[in-house]
Amino acid sequence: MTVRRVSIFGSTGSIGVNAVDLIARTPDRFQVVALTGGTNVALLAAQARTLQAEVAVTAYPDRLDDLRAALAGSGVAVAAGADALLEVADRPTDWVLSGIVGAAGLPPGLRALRQGATLALANKESLVCAGPLLLSEAARFGARILPVDSEHSAVFQALVGEDIAAVERIVITASGGAFRDWPLERLAGATLAEASSHPNWAMGQRITIDSASMFNKALELIETREYFGVDPGQIETVIHPESLIHALVGFRDGALMAHVGPPDMRHAIGYALNWPDRLDLPVARLDLAAEGPMTFRAPCATRYPALRLAREVMAARGLAGAVFNGAKERALDHFIAGRIGFMDMAAMVAHVLDHADGAGGLAGAITLDNVQGADHMARQAADDWLGSRG
Ligand code: NAD
Ligand code: MG
């Protein structure tokens, strides 16, 4: 088996730590080029030593001295800041796994595609903001994007050997998040701690809260459209509290192919790191009889307004995805900071979309400049809305 040169962006996060775990188990398969992270330079340095990375980069220049000290004598080069993140993305690499959270993942992801790397993409926000740009750059530079989100990995696997033209529908499942069984009237008072605990998956805090509000599923509906090019009307979501089926693909002959597995991101990460090979992965093997029933129900539109907003965004196209994501990220910042309530997040995003629509801000070509401009405008409009409420 040939050795793959691989970089991990966001190696210190939930996705990144799982990716490092998998790579450390198969050191003959991978040669690590760059690891990048944020403030947790102790973890970043430990990972870089374990994997003997060529370079470790923190996004924050004020953390560089600590990173340098932690890696003294290791032979691992160090760097810091946004430009350094782009510079390491330019280094020739076979595979890049991007586990950066948020729109900040877009510029390094684009740079990785431009040097022809296969981009294993957990950073769904970049596809929501700029899907057509990522896909056209991948085509232009002979690069490839592989999904790491569990639902999209599941769809991708169900489509192996199939003709996308034979697909009738794609169903992505949702756990329903922390509040799926709460009475509706309690949601407005949900606290940060309550929203930060997921019933099935262990993930970073931001995506965990987005699972409770289903903004995560809203992003994933858009992500499905971008990856697989199907019409929004062909994409469905269903609540499946057991989180064992990750997605289903329905074909024109009525067949429905499901991807089943335990809620462990190492499956999707490992599949994308090893693709097109399937290698041994340390995920639990399901004992279906012991698991018991799998249940499904339709998501309630009142409980999950984010799903309706995602439909509006898909209909609007253009820069609507970037506006939606920017507003969502800012609303989440405000919820985490205790400035708005749980249900205010959807109200804030809806307001920003209306505001941008009224100002002509949803239309426009999907260039990096336009996407970053729309993202900035959306965050500003979210703050203005908050200010106007006093
Ligand atoms: P996390 O918060 O645990 O980790 C985020 C990583 O990105 C960290 O390494 C952090 O240092 C880095 N980072 C944060 N801000 C940055 C910036 N401005 N510039 C550069 N790096 C920055 O997040 P996570 O839960 O691992 O999620 C990562 C991505 O994967 C998100 O897009 C998320 O939606 C997606 N995803 C996560 C899971 C999961 O199981 N955690 C599942 C599916 C998809
Ligand atoms: Mg997912």
Short mmCIF file of C-alpha atoms and ligand atoms in Angstrom, two decimals:
data_model
loop_
_atom_site.label_atom_id
_atom_site.label_comp_id
_atom_site.label_asym_id
_atom_site.label_seq_id
_atom_site.Cartn_x
_atom_site.Cartn_y
_atom_site.Cartn_z
CA MET A 1 0.00 0.00 0.00
CA THR A 2 1.40 3.40 -0.93
CA VAL A 3 2.06 5.87 1.84
CA ARG A 4 -0.34 8.83 1.87
CA ARG A 5 0.95 12.28 2.74
CA VAL A 6 -1.83 13.76 4.88
CA SER A 7 -2.56 17.02 6.71
CA ILE A 8 -5.20 17.51 9.36
CA PHE A 9 -6.72 20.97 9.72
CA GLY A 10 -8.36 21.42 13.11
CA SER A 11 -6.54 18.40 14.54
CA THR A 12 -7.28 19.42 18.14
CA GLY A 13 -11.06 19.35 17.74
CA SER A 14 -13.48 16.47 18.11
CA ILE A 15 -13.11 15.36 14.46
CA GLY A 16 -9.37 16.05 14.49
CA VAL A 17 -8.70 13.98 17.61
CA ASN A 18 -10.54 11.03 16.06
CA ALA A 19 -8.54 11.42 12.85
CA VAL A 20 -5.26 11.53 14.80
CA ASP A 21 -6.33 8.39 16.66
CA LEU A 22 -6.94 6.52 13.39
CA ILE A 23 -3.69 7.69 11.79
CA ALA A 24 -1.67 6.76 14.88
CA ARG A 25 -3.05 3.21 14.62
CA THR A 26 -1.79 2.79 11.03
CA PRO A 27 1.54 4.67 10.90
CA ASP A 28 2.73 2.72 7.81
CA ARG A 29 -0.16 4.09 5.80
CA PHE A 30 0.29 7.81 6.50
CA GLN A 31 3.03 10.40 6.53
CA VAL A 32 1.81 13.53 8.30
CA VAL A 33 2.62 16.88 6.72
CA ALA A 34 0.77 19.54 8.75
CA LEU A 35 -1.41 19.62 11.84
CA THR A 36 -3.32 22.81 12.63
CA GLY A 37 -5.25 23.93 15.68
CA GLY A 38 -6.30 26.89 17.77
CA THR A 39 -5.59 27.74 21.39
CA ASN A 40 -4.90 24.22 22.69
CA VAL A 41 -1.22 24.17 21.70
CA ALA A 42 -0.33 21.53 24.32
CA LEU A 43 -2.56 19.01 22.55
CA LEU A 44 -1.39 20.18 19.12
CA ALA A 45 2.26 19.70 20.16
CA ALA A 46 1.57 16.25 21.62
CA GLN A 47 -0.16 15.18 18.40
CA ALA A 48 2.68 16.53 16.28
CA ARG A 49 5.23 14.56 18.31
CA THR A 50 3.19 11.35 18.17
CA LEU A 51 2.63 11.56 14.42
CA GLN A 52 6.06 13.10 13.66
CA ALA A 53 4.41 15.87 11.66
CA GLU A 54 6.53 18.16 9.48
CA VAL A 55 4.85 21.31 10.80
CA ALA A 56 2.33 22.37 13.46
CA VAL A 57 0.36 25.60 13.07
CA THR A 58 -1.82 27.47 15.53
CA ALA A 59 -4.38 29.89 14.12
CA TYR A 60 -3.45 32.36 16.87
CA PRO A 61 -0.10 34.26 16.69
CA ASP A 62 -0.14 34.90 20.45
CA ARG A 63 0.07 31.12 21.01
CA LEU A 64 3.19 30.67 18.87
CA ASP A 65 5.73 30.97 21.69
CA ASP A 66 3.98 28.30 23.72
CA LEU A 67 3.75 26.02 20.70
CA ARG A 68 7.44 26.53 19.94
CA ALA A 69 8.37 25.74 23.54
CA ALA A 70 6.19 22.62 23.58
CA LEU A 71 7.88 21.32 20.43
CA ALA A 72 11.48 22.24 21.28
CA GLY A 73 13.87 19.52 20.17
CA SER A 74 11.15 17.56 18.34
CA GLY A 75 12.17 18.49 14.80
CA VAL A 76 8.61 19.69 14.10
CA ALA A 77 8.51 23.15 12.50
CA VAL A 78 6.04 25.67 13.95
CA ALA A 79 4.07 28.62 12.58
CA ALA A 80 1.03 30.75 13.49
CA GLY A 81 -1.71 32.87 11.99
CA ALA A 82 -4.11 32.84 9.06
CA ASP A 83 -1.36 33.17 6.43
CA ALA A 84 0.51 30.21 7.92
CA LEU A 85 -2.69 28.13 7.69
CA LEU A 86 -2.81 28.94 3.98
CA GLU A 87 0.89 28.31 3.48
CA VAL A 88 0.70 24.79 4.88
CA ALA A 89 -2.42 24.16 2.77
CA ASP A 90 -0.20 24.85 -0.27
CA ARG A 91 2.29 22.14 0.65
CA PRO A 92 2.05 19.11 -1.64
CA THR A 93 -0.16 16.64 0.18
CA ASP A 94 -2.17 13.67 -1.06
CA TRP A 95 -4.98 13.99 1.46
CA VAL A 96 -6.21 16.86 3.63
CA LEU A 97 -8.77 16.23 6.34
CA SER A 98 -10.49 19.47 7.34
CA GLY A 99 -12.05 19.44 10.80
CA ILE A 100 -12.01 23.21 11.27
CA VAL A 101 -15.32 24.49 12.63
CA GLY A 102 -17.11 27.32 10.84
CA ALA A 103 -16.62 29.48 7.77
CA ALA A 104 -12.95 29.90 8.76
CA GLY A 105 -12.41 26.51 7.11
CA LEU A 106 -13.18 27.81 3.62
CA PRO A 107 -9.89 29.54 2.64
CA PRO A 108 -7.56 26.67 3.69
CA GLY A 109 -9.92 24.11 2.14
CA LEU A 110 -9.85 26.00 -1.18
CA ARG A 111 -6.05 26.18 -1.09
CA ALA A 112 -5.80 22.44 -0.48
CA LEU A 113 -7.96 21.81 -3.55
CA ARG A 114 -5.82 24.17 -5.61
CA GLN A 115 -2.73 22.08 -4.99
CA GLY A 116 -4.69 19.01 -6.08
CA ALA A 117 -5.15 17.32 -2.72
CA THR A 118 -8.09 15.08 -1.98
CA LEU A 119 -10.09 17.03 0.57
CA ALA A 120 -11.83 14.89 3.19
CA LEU A 121 -14.27 17.50 4.39
CA ALA A 122 -15.90 17.56 7.80
CA ASN A 123 -16.10 21.36 7.62
CA LYS A 124 -19.66 21.47 6.26
CA GLU A 125 -19.91 25.24 6.69
CA SER A 126 -17.55 25.79 3.74
CA LEU A 127 -19.86 23.79 1.45
CA VAL A 128 -22.93 25.63 2.72
CA CYS A 129 -21.24 28.99 2.09
CA ALA A 130 -19.51 28.19 -1.17
CA GLY A 131 -20.39 24.73 -2.48
CA PRO A 132 -20.29 25.62 -6.20
CA LEU A 133 -16.92 27.37 -5.75
CA LEU A 134 -15.36 24.36 -3.98
CA LEU A 135 -16.71 21.96 -6.61
CA SER A 136 -15.53 24.08 -9.56
CA GLU A 137 -12.08 24.56 -8.04
CA ALA A 138 -11.82 20.82 -7.40
CA ALA A 139 -12.69 20.16 -11.06
CA ARG A 140 -10.26 22.82 -12.28
CA PHE A 141 -7.32 21.44 -10.31
CA GLY A 142 -8.08 17.72 -10.65
CA ALA A 143 -8.81 17.48 -6.93
CA ARG A 144 -11.57 15.62 -5.15
CA ILE A 145 -13.83 16.26 -2.16
CA LEU A 146 -14.87 13.33 0.02
CA PRO A 147 -17.63 13.76 2.63
CA VAL A 148 -16.79 13.17 6.28
CA ASP A 149 -20.16 14.15 7.75
CA SER A 150 -21.71 10.81 8.74
CA GLU A 151 -24.91 11.28 6.72
CA HIS A 152 -23.08 12.32 3.58
CA SER A 153 -20.50 9.58 3.94
CA ALA A 154 -23.44 7.19 4.20
CA VAL A 155 -25.04 8.56 1.00
CA PHE A 156 -21.69 8.51 -0.79
CA GLN A 157 -21.21 4.86 0.16
CA ALA A 158 -24.76 3.93 -0.90
CA LEU A 159 -24.06 5.50 -4.30
CA VAL A 160 -20.93 3.46 -5.08
CA GLY A 161 -21.53 1.80 -8.45
CA GLU A 162 -24.86 3.60 -8.93
CA ASP A 163 -25.96 6.21 -11.46
CA ILE A 164 -26.99 9.44 -9.72
CA ALA A 165 -29.69 9.81 -12.41
CA ALA A 166 -31.42 6.74 -10.93
CA VAL A 167 -31.75 8.43 -7.52
CA GLU A 168 -35.27 9.47 -6.57
CA ARG A 169 -34.69 10.69 -3.04
CA ILE A 170 -32.07 11.05 -0.34
CA VAL A 171 -33.13 10.75 3.30
CA ILE A 172 -30.77 12.00 5.97
CA THR A 173 -31.58 11.05 9.52
CA ALA A 174 -31.50 13.28 12.59
CA SER A 175 -31.27 12.25 16.22
CA GLY A 176 -33.56 15.15 17.14
CA GLY A 177 -30.94 16.46 19.55
CA ALA A 178 -31.10 17.23 23.24
CA PHE A 179 -34.65 18.60 23.27
CA ARG A 180 -36.48 16.21 20.97
CA ASP A 181 -38.83 15.11 23.75
CA TRP A 182 -39.14 18.40 25.61
CA PRO A 183 -42.52 20.17 25.68
CA LEU A 184 -42.41 23.02 23.14
CA GLU A 185 -43.05 25.71 25.74
CA ARG A 186 -39.86 24.81 27.62
CA LEU A 187 -37.54 25.35 24.62
CA ALA A 188 -37.33 29.14 24.93
CA GLY A 189 -35.81 28.72 28.40
CA ALA A 190 -33.30 25.98 27.48
CA THR A 191 -29.89 26.69 28.99
CA LEU A 192 -26.43 26.45 27.44
CA ALA A 193 -25.56 23.39 29.53
CA GLU A 194 -28.78 21.63 28.51
CA ALA A 195 -28.19 22.38 24.82
CA SER A 196 -24.56 21.23 25.01
CA SER A 197 -25.33 17.59 25.80
CA HIS A 198 -26.09 15.25 22.91
CA PRO A 199 -28.14 12.08 23.46
CA ASN A 200 -26.07 9.90 21.05
CA TRP A 201 -22.97 11.53 19.60
CA ALA A 202 -19.86 12.99 21.31
CA MET A 203 -18.97 16.10 19.29
CA GLY A 204 -17.68 19.66 19.62
CA GLN A 205 -19.89 22.08 21.55
CA ARG A 206 -21.02 24.13 18.55
CA ILE A 207 -22.33 21.21 16.48
CA THR A 208 -23.92 19.72 19.61
CA ILE A 209 -26.00 22.89 20.15
CA ASP A 210 -26.73 22.98 16.42
CA SER A 211 -28.08 19.45 16.76
CA ALA A 212 -30.50 20.53 19.50
CA SER A 213 -31.80 23.38 17.30
CA MET A 214 -31.46 21.28 14.12
CA PHE A 215 -29.43 24.06 12.54
CA ASN A 216 -26.96 21.22 12.00
CA LYS A 217 -29.54 19.28 9.98
CA ALA A 218 -30.42 22.49 8.12
CA LEU A 219 -26.76 22.86 7.11
CA GLU A 220 -26.75 19.18 6.13
CA LEU A 221 -29.77 19.55 3.83
CA ILE A 222 -27.83 22.22 1.93
CA GLU A 223 -24.67 20.11 2.11
CA THR A 224 -26.57 17.21 0.51
CA ARG A 225 -27.64 19.40 -2.39
CA GLU A 226 -24.07 20.58 -2.93
CA TYR A 227 -22.43 17.16 -2.78
CA PHE A 228 -24.88 15.18 -4.84
CA GLY A 229 -26.46 17.81 -7.11
CA VAL A 230 -30.03 16.65 -6.50
CA ASP A 231 -33.05 18.98 -6.33
CA PRO A 232 -33.99 20.19 -2.85
CA GLY A 233 -37.37 18.48 -3.30
CA GLN A 234 -35.56 15.13 -3.45
CA ILE A 235 -33.93 15.61 -0.04
CA GLU A 236 -35.79 14.60 3.12
CA THR A 237 -34.95 14.41 6.77
CA VAL A 238 -36.48 12.11 9.35
CA ILE A 239 -35.99 11.88 13.10
CA HIS A 240 -34.39 8.59 14.08
CA PRO A 241 -33.62 8.79 17.81
CA GLU A 242 -31.41 5.66 17.85
CA SER A 243 -28.88 7.18 15.36
CA LEU A 244 -28.11 3.79 13.80
CA ILE A 245 -29.19 4.51 10.23
CA HIS A 246 -27.26 7.56 9.03
CA ALA A 247 -28.88 8.05 5.64
CA LEU A 248 -30.91 6.26 2.98
CA VAL A 249 -30.85 6.56 -0.79
CA GLY A 250 -34.06 5.78 -2.69
CA PHE A 251 -33.83 4.72 -6.35
CA ARG A 252 -36.37 4.96 -9.17
CA ASP A 253 -37.11 1.23 -8.90
CA GLY A 254 -38.26 1.72 -5.31
CA ALA A 255 -35.15 0.31 -3.62
CA LEU A 256 -34.09 2.13 -0.46
CA MET A 257 -30.45 1.56 0.54
CA ALA A 258 -29.64 2.34 4.17
CA HIS A 259 -26.24 2.83 5.78
CA VAL A 260 -26.27 1.37 9.29
CA GLY A 261 -23.65 1.66 12.02
CA PRO A 262 -23.00 2.85 15.56
CA PRO A 263 -22.77 6.62 16.17
CA ASP A 264 -18.96 6.79 15.93
CA MET A 265 -17.38 9.38 13.63
CA ARG A 266 -14.31 7.21 13.20
CA HIS A 267 -16.21 5.22 10.58
CA ALA A 268 -16.83 8.19 8.28
CA ILE A 269 -13.38 9.69 9.00
CA GLY A 270 -11.64 6.36 8.37
CA TYR A 271 -13.60 5.73 5.19
CA ALA A 272 -12.59 9.15 3.81
CA LEU A 273 -8.94 8.75 4.87
CA ASN A 274 -8.62 5.32 3.25
CA TRP A 275 -10.95 5.69 0.26
CA PRO A 276 -11.31 3.89 -2.09
CA ASP A 277 -9.92 1.13 0.09
CA ARG A 278 -11.81 -0.25 3.05
CA LEU A 279 -9.43 -1.01 5.88
CA ASP A 280 -10.04 -2.32 9.41
CA LEU A 281 -11.54 0.37 11.61
CA PRO A 282 -11.96 0.27 15.39
CA VAL A 283 -15.70 0.84 15.39
CA ALA A 284 -18.12 -1.37 17.31
CA ARG A 285 -19.90 -4.04 15.29
CA LEU A 286 -23.65 -3.79 15.77
CA ASP A 287 -25.57 -6.61 17.41
CA LEU A 288 -28.94 -5.80 15.85
CA ALA A 289 -30.96 -8.06 18.13
CA ALA A 290 -29.40 -6.37 21.15
CA GLU A 291 -30.06 -2.90 19.71
CA GLY A 292 -33.80 -3.54 19.53
CA PRO A 293 -36.26 -1.34 17.62
CA MET A 294 -35.31 1.44 15.26
CA THR A 295 -37.91 4.19 15.20
CA PHE A 296 -38.65 7.13 12.90
CA ARG A 297 -40.82 10.22 13.01
CA ALA A 298 -41.32 13.39 11.01
CA PRO A 299 -39.61 16.52 12.37
CA CYS A 300 -42.01 19.11 13.83
CA ALA A 301 -41.78 22.42 11.94
CA THR A 302 -42.55 24.50 15.04
CA ARG A 303 -39.86 22.83 17.11
CA TYR A 304 -37.26 23.07 14.33
CA PRO A 305 -37.69 26.33 12.35
CA ALA A 306 -34.12 25.92 11.02
CA LEU A 307 -35.36 23.28 8.57
CA ARG A 308 -37.77 25.73 6.92
CA LEU A 309 -35.00 28.33 6.71
CA ALA A 310 -32.75 25.80 4.95
CA ARG A 311 -35.48 25.24 2.34
CA GLU A 312 -35.68 28.99 1.73
CA VAL A 313 -31.91 29.18 1.38
CA MET A 314 -31.84 26.33 -1.13
CA ALA A 315 -34.57 28.05 -3.17
CA ALA A 316 -32.74 31.40 -3.12
CA ARG A 317 -29.32 29.96 -4.08
CA GLY A 318 -26.53 32.51 -4.76
CA LEU A 319 -25.05 33.91 -1.56
CA ALA A 320 -27.97 32.79 0.60
CA GLY A 321 -25.92 29.89 2.01
CA ALA A 322 -23.14 32.23 3.13
CA VAL A 323 -25.64 34.65 4.71
CA PHE A 324 -27.45 31.79 6.42
CA ASN A 325 -24.27 30.26 7.81
CA GLY A 326 -22.81 33.58 8.96
CA ALA A 327 -26.04 34.51 10.74
CA LYS A 328 -26.24 31.04 12.29
CA GLU A 329 -22.65 31.22 13.57
CA ARG A 330 -23.25 34.65 15.07
CA ALA A 331 -26.57 33.61 16.64
CA LEU A 332 -24.77 30.66 18.20
CA ASP A 333 -22.05 32.98 19.55
CA HIS A 334 -24.76 35.11 21.16
CA PHE A 335 -26.54 32.09 22.64
CA ILE A 336 -23.26 30.72 24.05
CA ALA A 337 -22.52 34.15 25.54
CA GLY A 338 -25.95 34.20 27.19
CA ARG A 339 -27.17 37.23 25.22
CA ILE A 340 -30.11 35.48 23.52
CA GLY A 341 -32.34 32.51 24.26
CA PHE A 342 -32.38 29.17 22.50
CA MET A 343 -35.33 29.91 20.17
CA ASP A 344 -34.00 33.42 19.46
CA MET A 345 -31.29 31.84 17.32
CA ALA A 346 -33.79 30.93 14.59
CA ALA A 347 -35.51 34.31 14.90
CA MET A 348 -32.17 36.06 14.46
CA VAL A 349 -31.24 34.02 11.39
CA ALA A 350 -34.69 34.54 9.84
CA HIS A 351 -34.34 38.28 10.39
CA VAL A 352 -30.89 38.37 8.78
CA LEU A 353 -32.10 36.43 5.73
CA ASP A 354 -35.06 38.85 5.32
CA HIS A 355 -32.81 41.84 5.77
CA ALA A 356 -30.27 40.55 3.23
CA ASP A 357 -33.02 39.67 0.78
CA GLY A 358 -34.45 43.19 1.04
CA ALA A 359 -30.99 44.69 0.43
CA GLY A 360 -30.29 42.42 -2.57
CA GLY A 361 -27.64 40.64 -0.51
CA LEU A 362 -28.66 37.10 -1.41
CA ALA A 363 -27.83 37.44 -5.11
CA GLY A 364 -24.33 37.35 -6.55
CA ALA A 365 -21.64 35.13 -7.94
CA ILE A 366 -20.10 32.65 -5.49
CA THR A 367 -16.53 33.96 -5.35
CA LEU A 368 -14.39 33.89 -2.21
CA ASP A 369 -14.63 37.70 -1.90
CA ASN A 370 -18.42 37.72 -2.28
CA VAL A 371 -18.85 34.84 0.16
CA GLN A 372 -16.68 36.52 2.78
CA GLY A 373 -18.52 39.81 2.21
CA ALA A 374 -21.90 38.10 2.66
CA ASP A 375 -20.64 36.34 5.78
CA HIS A 376 -19.46 39.63 7.25
CA MET A 377 -22.70 41.43 6.40
CA ALA A 378 -24.75 38.61 7.96
CA ARG A 379 -22.81 38.76 11.24
CA GLN A 380 -23.19 42.55 11.33
CA ALA A 381 -26.94 42.31 10.65
CA ALA A 382 -27.27 39.76 13.44
CA ASP A 383 -25.51 42.12 15.87
CA ASP A 384 -27.66 45.05 14.70
CA TRP A 385 -30.82 43.06 15.33
CA LEU A 386 -29.62 42.26 18.81
CA GLY A 387 -28.77 45.93 19.44
CA SER A 388 -32.19 47.05 18.20
CA ARG A 389 -33.89 44.79 20.74
CA GLY A 390 -32.14 46.69 23.53
P1 NAD B 1 -14.35 21.43 17.44
O1 NAD B 1 -14.79 22.73 17.95
O2 NAD B 1 -14.23 20.28 18.39
O3 NAD B 1 -12.92 21.60 16.72
C1 NAD B 1 -12.69 22.63 15.81
C2 NAD B 1 -11.25 22.68 15.35
O4 NAD B 1 -11.10 23.83 14.49
C3 NAD B 1 -10.24 22.86 16.48
O5 NAD B 1 -9.04 22.17 16.15
C4 NAD B 1 -9.98 24.37 16.50
O6 NAD B 1 -8.73 24.71 17.03
C5 NAD B 1 -10.07 24.69 15.03
N1 NAD B 1 -10.48 26.08 14.79
C6 NAD B 1 -11.48 26.76 15.40
N2 NAD B 1 -11.57 28.00 14.92
C7 NAD B 1 -10.59 28.12 13.98
C8 NAD B 1 -10.16 29.18 13.13
N3 NAD B 1 -10.75 30.40 13.15
N4 NAD B 1 -9.15 28.94 12.26
C9 NAD B 1 -8.54 27.75 12.25
N5 NAD B 1 -8.88 26.71 13.03
C10 NAD B 1 -9.90 26.89 13.90
O7 NAD B 1 -15.32 21.06 16.23
P2 NAD B 1 -15.77 19.60 15.72
O8 NAD B 1 -16.96 19.17 16.49
O9 NAD B 1 -14.59 18.71 15.59
O10 NAD B 1 -16.30 19.97 14.26
C11 NAD B 1 -15.41 20.29 13.21
C12 NAD B 1 -16.19 20.33 11.90
O11 NAD B 1 -16.66 19.02 11.62
C13 NAD B 1 -17.42 21.24 11.93
O12 NAD B 1 -17.60 21.78 10.65
C14 NAD B 1 -18.54 20.27 12.25
O13 NAD B 1 -19.79 20.73 11.78
C15 NAD B 1 -18.09 19.02 11.48
N6 NAD B 1 -18.60 17.76 12.00
C16 NAD B 1 -18.27 17.38 13.26
C17 NAD B 1 -18.73 16.17 13.76
C18 NAD B 1 -18.31 15.70 15.13
O14 NAD B 1 -18.53 14.55 15.46
N7 NAD B 1 -17.70 16.51 15.94
C19 NAD B 1 -19.56 15.36 12.97
C20 NAD B 1 -19.89 15.78 11.69
C21 NAD B 1 -19.39 16.98 11.20
MG MG B 2 -23.88 14.90 10.42
#
